[in-house]
Coordinates of C-alpha atoms in Angstrom, one line a residue:
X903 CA 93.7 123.3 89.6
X904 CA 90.3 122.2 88.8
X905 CA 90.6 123.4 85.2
X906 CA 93.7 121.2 84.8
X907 CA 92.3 118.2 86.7
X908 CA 89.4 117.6 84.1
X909 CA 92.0 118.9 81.2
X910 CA 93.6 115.5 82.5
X911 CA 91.0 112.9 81.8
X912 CA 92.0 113.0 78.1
X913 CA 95.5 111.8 79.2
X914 CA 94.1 109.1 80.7
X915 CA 94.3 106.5 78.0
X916 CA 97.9 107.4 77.2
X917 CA 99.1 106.9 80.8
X918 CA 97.4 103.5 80.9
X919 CA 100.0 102.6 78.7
X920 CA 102.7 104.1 80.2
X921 CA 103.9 100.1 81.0
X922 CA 103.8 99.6 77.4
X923 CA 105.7 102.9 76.9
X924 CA 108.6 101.6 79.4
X925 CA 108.9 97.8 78.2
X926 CA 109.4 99.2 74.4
X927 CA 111.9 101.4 76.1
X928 CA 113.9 98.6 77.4
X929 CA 113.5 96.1 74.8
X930 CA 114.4 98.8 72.1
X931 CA 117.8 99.2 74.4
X932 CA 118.8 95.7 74.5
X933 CA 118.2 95.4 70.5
X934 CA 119.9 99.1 69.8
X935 CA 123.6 99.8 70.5
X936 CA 123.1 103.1 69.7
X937 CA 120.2 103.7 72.1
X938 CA 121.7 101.5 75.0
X939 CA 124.7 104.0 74.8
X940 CA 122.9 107.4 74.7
X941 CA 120.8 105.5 77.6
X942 CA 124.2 104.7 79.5
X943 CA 125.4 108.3 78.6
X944 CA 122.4 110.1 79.7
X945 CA 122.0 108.0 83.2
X946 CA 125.9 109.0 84.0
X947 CA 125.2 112.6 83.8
X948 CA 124.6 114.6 87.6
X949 CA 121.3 115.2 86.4
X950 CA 120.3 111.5 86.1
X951 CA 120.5 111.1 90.0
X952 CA 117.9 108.1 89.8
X953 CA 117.4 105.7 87.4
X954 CA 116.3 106.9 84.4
X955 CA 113.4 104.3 83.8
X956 CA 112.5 106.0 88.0
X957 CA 111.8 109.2 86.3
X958 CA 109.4 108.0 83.6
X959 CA 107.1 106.5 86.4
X960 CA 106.8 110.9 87.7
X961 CA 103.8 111.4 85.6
X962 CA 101.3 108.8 86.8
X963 CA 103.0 109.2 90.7
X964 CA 102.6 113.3 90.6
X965 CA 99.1 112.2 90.0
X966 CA 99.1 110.7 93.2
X967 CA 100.4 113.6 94.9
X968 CA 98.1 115.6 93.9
X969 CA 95.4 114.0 94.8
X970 CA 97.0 113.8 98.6
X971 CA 97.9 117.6 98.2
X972 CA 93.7 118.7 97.2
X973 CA 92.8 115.7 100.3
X974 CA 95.0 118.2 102.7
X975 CA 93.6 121.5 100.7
X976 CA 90.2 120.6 101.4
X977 CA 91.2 120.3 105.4
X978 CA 92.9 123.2 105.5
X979 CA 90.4 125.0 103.9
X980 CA 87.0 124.0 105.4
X981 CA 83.5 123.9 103.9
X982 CA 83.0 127.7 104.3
X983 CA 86.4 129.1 102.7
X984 CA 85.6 130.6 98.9
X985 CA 87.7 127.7 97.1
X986 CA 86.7 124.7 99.2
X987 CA 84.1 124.0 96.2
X988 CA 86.5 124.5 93.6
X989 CA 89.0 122.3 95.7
X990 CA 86.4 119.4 96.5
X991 CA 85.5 119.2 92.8
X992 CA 89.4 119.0 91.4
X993 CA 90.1 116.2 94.2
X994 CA 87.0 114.6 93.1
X995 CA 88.0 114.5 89.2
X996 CA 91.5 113.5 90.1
X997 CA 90.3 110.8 92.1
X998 CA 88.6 109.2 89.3
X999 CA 92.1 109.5 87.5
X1000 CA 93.9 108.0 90.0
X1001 CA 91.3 105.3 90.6
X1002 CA 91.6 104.4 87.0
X1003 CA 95.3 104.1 86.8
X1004 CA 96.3 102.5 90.4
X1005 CA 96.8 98.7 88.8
X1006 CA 98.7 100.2 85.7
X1007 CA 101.1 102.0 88.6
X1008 CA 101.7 98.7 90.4
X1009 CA 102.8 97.4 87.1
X1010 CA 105.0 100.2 86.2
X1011 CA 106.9 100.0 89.9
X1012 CA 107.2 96.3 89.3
X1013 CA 108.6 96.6 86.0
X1014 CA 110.9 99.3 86.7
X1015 CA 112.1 97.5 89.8
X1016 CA 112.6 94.6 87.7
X1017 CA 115.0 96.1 85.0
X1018 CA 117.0 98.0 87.5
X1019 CA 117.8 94.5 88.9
X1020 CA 118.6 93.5 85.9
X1021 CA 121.2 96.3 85.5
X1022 CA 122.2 95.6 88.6
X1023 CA 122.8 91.8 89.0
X1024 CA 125.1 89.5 87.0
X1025 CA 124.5 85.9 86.2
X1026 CA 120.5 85.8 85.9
X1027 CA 118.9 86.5 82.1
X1028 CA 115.0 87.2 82.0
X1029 CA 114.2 89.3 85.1
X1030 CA 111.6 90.6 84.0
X1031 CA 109.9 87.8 82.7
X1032 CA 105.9 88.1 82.3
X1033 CA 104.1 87.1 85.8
X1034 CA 107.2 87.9 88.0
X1035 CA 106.9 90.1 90.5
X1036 CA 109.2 91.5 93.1
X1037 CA 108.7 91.3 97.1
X1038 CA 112.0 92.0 98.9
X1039 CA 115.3 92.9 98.9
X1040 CA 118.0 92.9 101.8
X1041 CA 121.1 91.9 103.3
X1042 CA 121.4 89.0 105.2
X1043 CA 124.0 86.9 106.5
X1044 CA 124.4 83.6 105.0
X1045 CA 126.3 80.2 107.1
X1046 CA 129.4 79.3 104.9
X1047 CA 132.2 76.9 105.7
X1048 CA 134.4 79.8 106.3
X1049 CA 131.2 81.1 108.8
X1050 CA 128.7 83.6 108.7
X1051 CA 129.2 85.8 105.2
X1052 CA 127.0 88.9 104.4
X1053 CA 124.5 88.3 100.8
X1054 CA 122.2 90.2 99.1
X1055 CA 118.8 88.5 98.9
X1056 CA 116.2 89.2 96.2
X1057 CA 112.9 87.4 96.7
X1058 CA 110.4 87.6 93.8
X1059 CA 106.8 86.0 93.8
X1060 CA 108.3 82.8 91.7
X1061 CA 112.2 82.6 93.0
X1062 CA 114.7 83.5 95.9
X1063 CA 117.9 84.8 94.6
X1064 CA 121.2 85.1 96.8
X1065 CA 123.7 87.4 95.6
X1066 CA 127.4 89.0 96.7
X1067 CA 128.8 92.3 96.0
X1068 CA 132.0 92.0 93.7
X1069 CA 135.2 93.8 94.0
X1070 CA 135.1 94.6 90.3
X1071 CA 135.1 98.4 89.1
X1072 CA 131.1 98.4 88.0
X1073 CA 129.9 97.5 92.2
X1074 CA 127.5 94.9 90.8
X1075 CA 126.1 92.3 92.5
X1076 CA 126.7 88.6 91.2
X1077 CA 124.5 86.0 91.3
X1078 CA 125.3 82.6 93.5
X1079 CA 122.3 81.0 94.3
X1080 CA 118.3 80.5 92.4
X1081 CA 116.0 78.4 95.1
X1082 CA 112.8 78.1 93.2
X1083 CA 109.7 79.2 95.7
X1084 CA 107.7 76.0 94.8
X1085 CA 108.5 73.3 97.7
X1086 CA 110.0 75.8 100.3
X1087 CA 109.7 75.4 103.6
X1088 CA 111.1 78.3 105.7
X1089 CA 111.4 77.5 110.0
X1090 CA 113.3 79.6 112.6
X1091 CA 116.5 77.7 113.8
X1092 CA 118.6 79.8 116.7
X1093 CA 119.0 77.4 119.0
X1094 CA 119.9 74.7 116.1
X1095 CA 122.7 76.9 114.8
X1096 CA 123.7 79.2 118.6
X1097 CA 123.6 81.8 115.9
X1098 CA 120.9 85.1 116.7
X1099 CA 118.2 85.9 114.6
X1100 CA 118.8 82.6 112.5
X1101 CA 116.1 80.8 110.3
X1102 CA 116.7 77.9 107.5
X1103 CA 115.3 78.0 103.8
X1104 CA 114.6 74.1 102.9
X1105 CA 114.3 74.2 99.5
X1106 CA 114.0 71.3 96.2
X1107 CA 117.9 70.8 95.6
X1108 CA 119.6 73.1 98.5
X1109 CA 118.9 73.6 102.3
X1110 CA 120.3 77.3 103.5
X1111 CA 120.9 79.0 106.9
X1112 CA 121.1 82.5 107.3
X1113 CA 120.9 85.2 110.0
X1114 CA 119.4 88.2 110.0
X1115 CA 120.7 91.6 111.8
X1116 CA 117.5 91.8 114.1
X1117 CA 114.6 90.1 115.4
X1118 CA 112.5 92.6 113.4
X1119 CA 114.5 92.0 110.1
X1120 CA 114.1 88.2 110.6
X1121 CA 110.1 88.6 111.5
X1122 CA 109.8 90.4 108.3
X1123 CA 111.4 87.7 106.2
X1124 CA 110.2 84.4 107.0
X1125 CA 107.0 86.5 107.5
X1126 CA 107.1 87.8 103.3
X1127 CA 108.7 84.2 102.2
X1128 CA 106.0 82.3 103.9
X1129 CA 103.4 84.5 102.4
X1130 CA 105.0 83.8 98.9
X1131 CA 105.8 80.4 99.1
X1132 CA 101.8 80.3 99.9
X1133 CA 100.9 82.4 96.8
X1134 CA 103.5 80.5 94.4
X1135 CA 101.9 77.3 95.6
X1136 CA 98.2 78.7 95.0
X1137 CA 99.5 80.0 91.4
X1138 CA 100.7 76.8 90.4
X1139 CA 97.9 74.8 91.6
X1140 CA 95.9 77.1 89.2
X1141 CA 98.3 76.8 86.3
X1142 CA 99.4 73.3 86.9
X1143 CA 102.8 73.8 86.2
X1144 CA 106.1 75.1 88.1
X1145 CA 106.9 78.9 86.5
X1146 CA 110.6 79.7 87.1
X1147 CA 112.1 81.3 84.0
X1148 CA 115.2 83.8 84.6
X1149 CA 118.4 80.9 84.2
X1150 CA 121.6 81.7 85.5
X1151 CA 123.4 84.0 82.9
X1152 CA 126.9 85.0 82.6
X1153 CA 127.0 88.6 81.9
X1154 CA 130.1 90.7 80.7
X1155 CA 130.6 93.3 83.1
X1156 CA 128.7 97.0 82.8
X1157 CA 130.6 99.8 83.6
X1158 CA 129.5 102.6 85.6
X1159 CA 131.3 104.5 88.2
X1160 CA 130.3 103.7 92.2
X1161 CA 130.4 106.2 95.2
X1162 CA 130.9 104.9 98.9
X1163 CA 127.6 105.2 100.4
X1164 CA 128.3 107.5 103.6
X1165 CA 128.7 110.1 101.1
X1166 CA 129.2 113.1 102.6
X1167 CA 129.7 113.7 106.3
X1168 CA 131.7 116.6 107.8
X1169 CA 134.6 115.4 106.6
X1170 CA 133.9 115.6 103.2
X1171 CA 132.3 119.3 103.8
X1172 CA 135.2 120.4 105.4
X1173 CA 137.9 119.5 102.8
X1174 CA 138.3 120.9 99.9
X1175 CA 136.8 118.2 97.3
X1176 CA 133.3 118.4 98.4
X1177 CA 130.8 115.2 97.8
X1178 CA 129.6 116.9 94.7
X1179 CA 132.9 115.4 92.9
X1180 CA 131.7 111.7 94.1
X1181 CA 128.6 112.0 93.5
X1182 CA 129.9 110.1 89.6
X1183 CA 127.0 107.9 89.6
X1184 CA 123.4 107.2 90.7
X1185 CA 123.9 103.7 91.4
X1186 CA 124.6 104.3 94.6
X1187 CA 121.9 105.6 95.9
X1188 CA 119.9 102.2 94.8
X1189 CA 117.7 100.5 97.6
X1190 CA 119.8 97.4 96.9
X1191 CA 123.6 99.6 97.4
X1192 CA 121.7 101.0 100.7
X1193 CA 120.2 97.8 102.2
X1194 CA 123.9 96.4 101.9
X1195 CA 125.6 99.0 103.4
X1196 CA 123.1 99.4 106.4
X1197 CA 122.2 96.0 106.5
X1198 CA 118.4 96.0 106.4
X1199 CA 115.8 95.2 103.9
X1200 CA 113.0 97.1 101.9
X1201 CA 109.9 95.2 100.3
X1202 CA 107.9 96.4 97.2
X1203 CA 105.1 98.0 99.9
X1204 CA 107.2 100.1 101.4
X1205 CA 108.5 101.5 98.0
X1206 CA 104.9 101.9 97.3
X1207 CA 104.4 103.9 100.4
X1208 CA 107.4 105.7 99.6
X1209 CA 105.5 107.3 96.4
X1210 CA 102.6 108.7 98.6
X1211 CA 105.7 110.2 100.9
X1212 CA 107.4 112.6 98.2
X1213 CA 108.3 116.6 99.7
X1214 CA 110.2 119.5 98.6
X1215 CA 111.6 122.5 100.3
X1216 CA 113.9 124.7 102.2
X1217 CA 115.8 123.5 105.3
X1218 CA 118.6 124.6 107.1
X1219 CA 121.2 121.3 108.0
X1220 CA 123.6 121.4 110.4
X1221 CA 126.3 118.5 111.5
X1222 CA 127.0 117.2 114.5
X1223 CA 130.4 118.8 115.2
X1224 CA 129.5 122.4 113.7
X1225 CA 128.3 125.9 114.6
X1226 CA 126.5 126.9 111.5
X1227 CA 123.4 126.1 109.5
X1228 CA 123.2 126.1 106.0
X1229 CA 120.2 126.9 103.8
X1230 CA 119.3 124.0 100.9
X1231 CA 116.6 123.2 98.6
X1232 CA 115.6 119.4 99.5
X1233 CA 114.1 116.5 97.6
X1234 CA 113.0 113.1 99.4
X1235 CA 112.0 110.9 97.0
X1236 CA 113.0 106.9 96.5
X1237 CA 114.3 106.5 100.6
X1238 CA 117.0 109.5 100.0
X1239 CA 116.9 113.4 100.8
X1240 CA 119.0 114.7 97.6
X1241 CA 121.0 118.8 98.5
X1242 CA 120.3 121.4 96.1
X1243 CA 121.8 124.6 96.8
X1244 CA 118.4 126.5 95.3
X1245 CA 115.3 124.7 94.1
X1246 CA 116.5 126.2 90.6
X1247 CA 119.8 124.4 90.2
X1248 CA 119.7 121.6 87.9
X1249 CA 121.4 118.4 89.5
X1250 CA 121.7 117.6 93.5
X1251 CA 125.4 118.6 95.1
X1252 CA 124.6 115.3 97.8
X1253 CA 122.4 113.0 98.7
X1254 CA 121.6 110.9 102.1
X1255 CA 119.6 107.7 101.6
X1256 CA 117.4 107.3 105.0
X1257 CA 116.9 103.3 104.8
X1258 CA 118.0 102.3 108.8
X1259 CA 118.0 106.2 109.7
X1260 CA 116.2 106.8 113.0
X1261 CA 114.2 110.1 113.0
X1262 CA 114.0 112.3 116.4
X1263 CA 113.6 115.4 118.2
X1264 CA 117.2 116.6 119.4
X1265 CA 118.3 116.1 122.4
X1266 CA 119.5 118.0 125.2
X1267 CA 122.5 116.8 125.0
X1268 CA 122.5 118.0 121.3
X1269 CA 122.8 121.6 122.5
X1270 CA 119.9 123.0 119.9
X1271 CA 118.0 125.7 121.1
X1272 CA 116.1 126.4 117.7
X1273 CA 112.5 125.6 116.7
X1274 CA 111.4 123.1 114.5
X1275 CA 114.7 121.3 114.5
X1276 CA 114.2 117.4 113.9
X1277 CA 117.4 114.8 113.7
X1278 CA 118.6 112.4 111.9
X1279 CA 121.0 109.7 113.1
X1280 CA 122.6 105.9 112.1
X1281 CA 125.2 104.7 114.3
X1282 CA 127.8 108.1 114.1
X1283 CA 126.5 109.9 111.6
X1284 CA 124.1 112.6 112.6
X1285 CA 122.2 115.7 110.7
X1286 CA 120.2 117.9 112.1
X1287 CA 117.3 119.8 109.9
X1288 CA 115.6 122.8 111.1
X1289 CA 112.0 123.5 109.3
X1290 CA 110.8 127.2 108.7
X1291 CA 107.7 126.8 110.0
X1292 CA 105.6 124.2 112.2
X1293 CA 103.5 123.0 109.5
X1294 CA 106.7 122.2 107.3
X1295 CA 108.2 120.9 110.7
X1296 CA 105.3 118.2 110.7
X1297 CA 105.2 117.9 106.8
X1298 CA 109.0 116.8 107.2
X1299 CA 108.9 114.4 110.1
X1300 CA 105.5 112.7 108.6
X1301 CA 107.4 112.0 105.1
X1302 CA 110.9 111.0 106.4
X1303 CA 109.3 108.5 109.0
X1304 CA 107.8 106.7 106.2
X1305 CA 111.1 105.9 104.6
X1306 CA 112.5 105.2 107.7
X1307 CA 109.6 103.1 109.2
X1308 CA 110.7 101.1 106.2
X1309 CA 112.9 99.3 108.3
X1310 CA 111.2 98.9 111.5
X1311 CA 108.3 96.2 111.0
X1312 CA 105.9 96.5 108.1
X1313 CA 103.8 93.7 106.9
X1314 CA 104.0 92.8 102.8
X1315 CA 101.1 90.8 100.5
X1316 CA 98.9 92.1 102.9
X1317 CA 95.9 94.0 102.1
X1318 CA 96.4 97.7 102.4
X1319 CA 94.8 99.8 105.1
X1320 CA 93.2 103.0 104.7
X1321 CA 95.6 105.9 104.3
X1322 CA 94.0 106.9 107.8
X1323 CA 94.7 104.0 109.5
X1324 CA 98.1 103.9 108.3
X1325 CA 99.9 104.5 112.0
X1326 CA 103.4 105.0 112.0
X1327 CA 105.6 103.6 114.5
X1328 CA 106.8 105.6 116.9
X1329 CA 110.3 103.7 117.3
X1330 CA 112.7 103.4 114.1
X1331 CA 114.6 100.5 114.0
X1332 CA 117.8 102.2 112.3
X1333 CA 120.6 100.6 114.8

């Protein structure tokens, strides 16, 4: 390990690019038929389960794992074990790495987050434009004349954008509305509108109301919007002009292939097409497809936590309504557990994106009499996961509350905390 860690320093330079690397990527794609097919092509096949652009951010995140992994090494094997030396000196060197290439990261995962909205949404051009940066995403529900009708919100550090899912074929989201940050006012109107968890966007040329499915939910907008209505103002006072480049658009529709998001329950297990012939597309498993469907919201921090918070390993599942466990190689990685049936096999049979899960010891109503068993539940669906060992038990539960404290309340734009004065909260608001 410490061999390979100083071998690394000579990388260094190349991963500092690695944003160059992907904006090439993407520009080359727009400009290139024949690469924006084999691109297409590639991203439908099982093993593509994220986006494709997701996997070329691996290198400079397993970085950061490894650096966590040598932190819990050097624990583990205190001061007088014979590789504590060798272990202090590797987390030391990859440190320095990961020191070095922290602002290039938070670049990458803004870019990438960025183009996959860009894929995703119809009617906006220029996403990614230079200086934009992303802050939240989420369902919320919007007052209409025909009354209260669920949106997609995307807030970005210059723009709020309101979106609905279409009925077409391709699942994408199409833009209806562009309130530019600069001007907004944001207050809380319940009693105004008898309507729960309600709060009013005042903005240049539109005044909306929406609602929000929780107190915690609402909290965390008006909370993110405030803070970047603040920032945009700040910016522009500095720049002395109003940025807000990303015009309405009218795309022609992309096709891809969408699977329900439940995707498997038992079900599905029981009958005789198992998940693994829905599983078409990773699209799917997208925050955005996720925060519709469980109507919640996820900000850029909490993908960013969500990169520390990456496991792998054997666990035995069970459902709620079944006798037997079954043994499977999982992978929690961007909010979602993906099923392999060894850690060999090449593409995931299932997935099960966490966003709004609540994470708990069974029950004794739940009947399990095993060790190191921990649950997972929203609203009817339940899993339960049973760990080989305690360490993994712990391992498990500390990973998969990240993702799911994601939707209980988590402060954005706000200096981060020490990784060890990161609590997490003890109640998961997944109902």
């Amino acid at each position: 390990m410490l061999k390979n860690m100083s071998a690394l320093k000579g990388f260094t330079g190349y991963l500092q690019k690695h944003d160059e690397v992907l904006a090439e990527l993407e520009k080359a794609s727009k400009r290139l038929k024949k690469l924006e097919t084999v691109y297409k092509e590639f991203e439908l096949q099982k093993v593509c389960y994220l986006p494709l652009n997701t996997f070329l951010l691996k290198p400079i995140q397993r970085l950061m794992h490894y650096k966590l992994i040598l932190e819990r090494l050097c624990k583990h094997y205190g001061p007088a074990h014979r590789h504590h030396a060798d272990c202090k000196e590797a987390l030391k060197e990859v440190a320095e790495i990961t020191a070095q290439l922290q602002s290039s990261l938070i670049r990458l995962e803004n870019f990438q987050k960025l183009t996959e909205l860009q894929r995703d949404l119809i009617g906006i051009d220029n996403l990614t434009a230079p200086g934009r940066e992303f802050i939240r995403e989420g369902c919320l529900y919007k007052l209409t004349k025909k009354g209260l009708q669920q949106r997609m919100f995307f807030l970005f550090s210059d723009m709020l954008l309101y979106t609905s899912k279409g009925v077409t074929a391709t699942n994408q989201f199409k833009v209806h509305g562009q309130l530019p940050l600069h001007g907004m006012i944001v207050e809380e109107s319940e009693k105004e509108w008898a309507v729960p968890h309600c709060f009013t966007i005042y903005s240049a040329h539109r005044t909306i109301v929406v609602a929000a499915s929780s107190k915690v939910e609402m909290s965390k907008w008006i909370e993110d919007l405030n803070v970047a209505i603040d920032l945009a103002k700040k910016s522009q006072e500095k720049s002395g002009s109003v940025f807000l480049d990303g015009g309405l658009a009218d795309h022609s529709n992309r096709s891809s292939d969408e699977v329900s998001l439940e995707q498997e329950s038992e079900d599905d297990m029981n009958s005789s097409r198992t998940s693994l012939d829905k599983q078409t597309h990773h699209r799917a498993n997208t925050t955005m497809h996720v925060c519709w469907h469980r109507n919640t919201s996820v900000s850029m921090s909490d993908h960013s936590l969500a990169v520390e918070n990456q496991l792998s390993g054997y666990l035995l599942r069970k459902f709620k309504n079944s006798n037997g466990w079954q043994k499977l190689w999982v992978v929690f990685t961007n909010f979602c557990l993906f099923f392999y049936k060894t850690h060999q096999d090449d593409f995931p049979l299932a997935s099960l994106p966490l966003l709004g899960y609540t994470v708990s010891m069974p029950e004794e109503a739940d009947a399990i009499h095993k060790d190191y068993v921990f649950k997972l539940q929203f609203k009817s669906h339940v899993y339960f996961f049973r760990a080989e060992s305690e360490y993994t038990f712990e391992r498990w539960m500390e990973v998969i509350k990240s993702a799911a404290s994601a939707t209980a309340r988590v402060s954005l734009l706000v200096p981060a905390k020490g990784d060890g004065e990161r609590g997490l909260p003890v109640e998961m608001n997944g109902s």
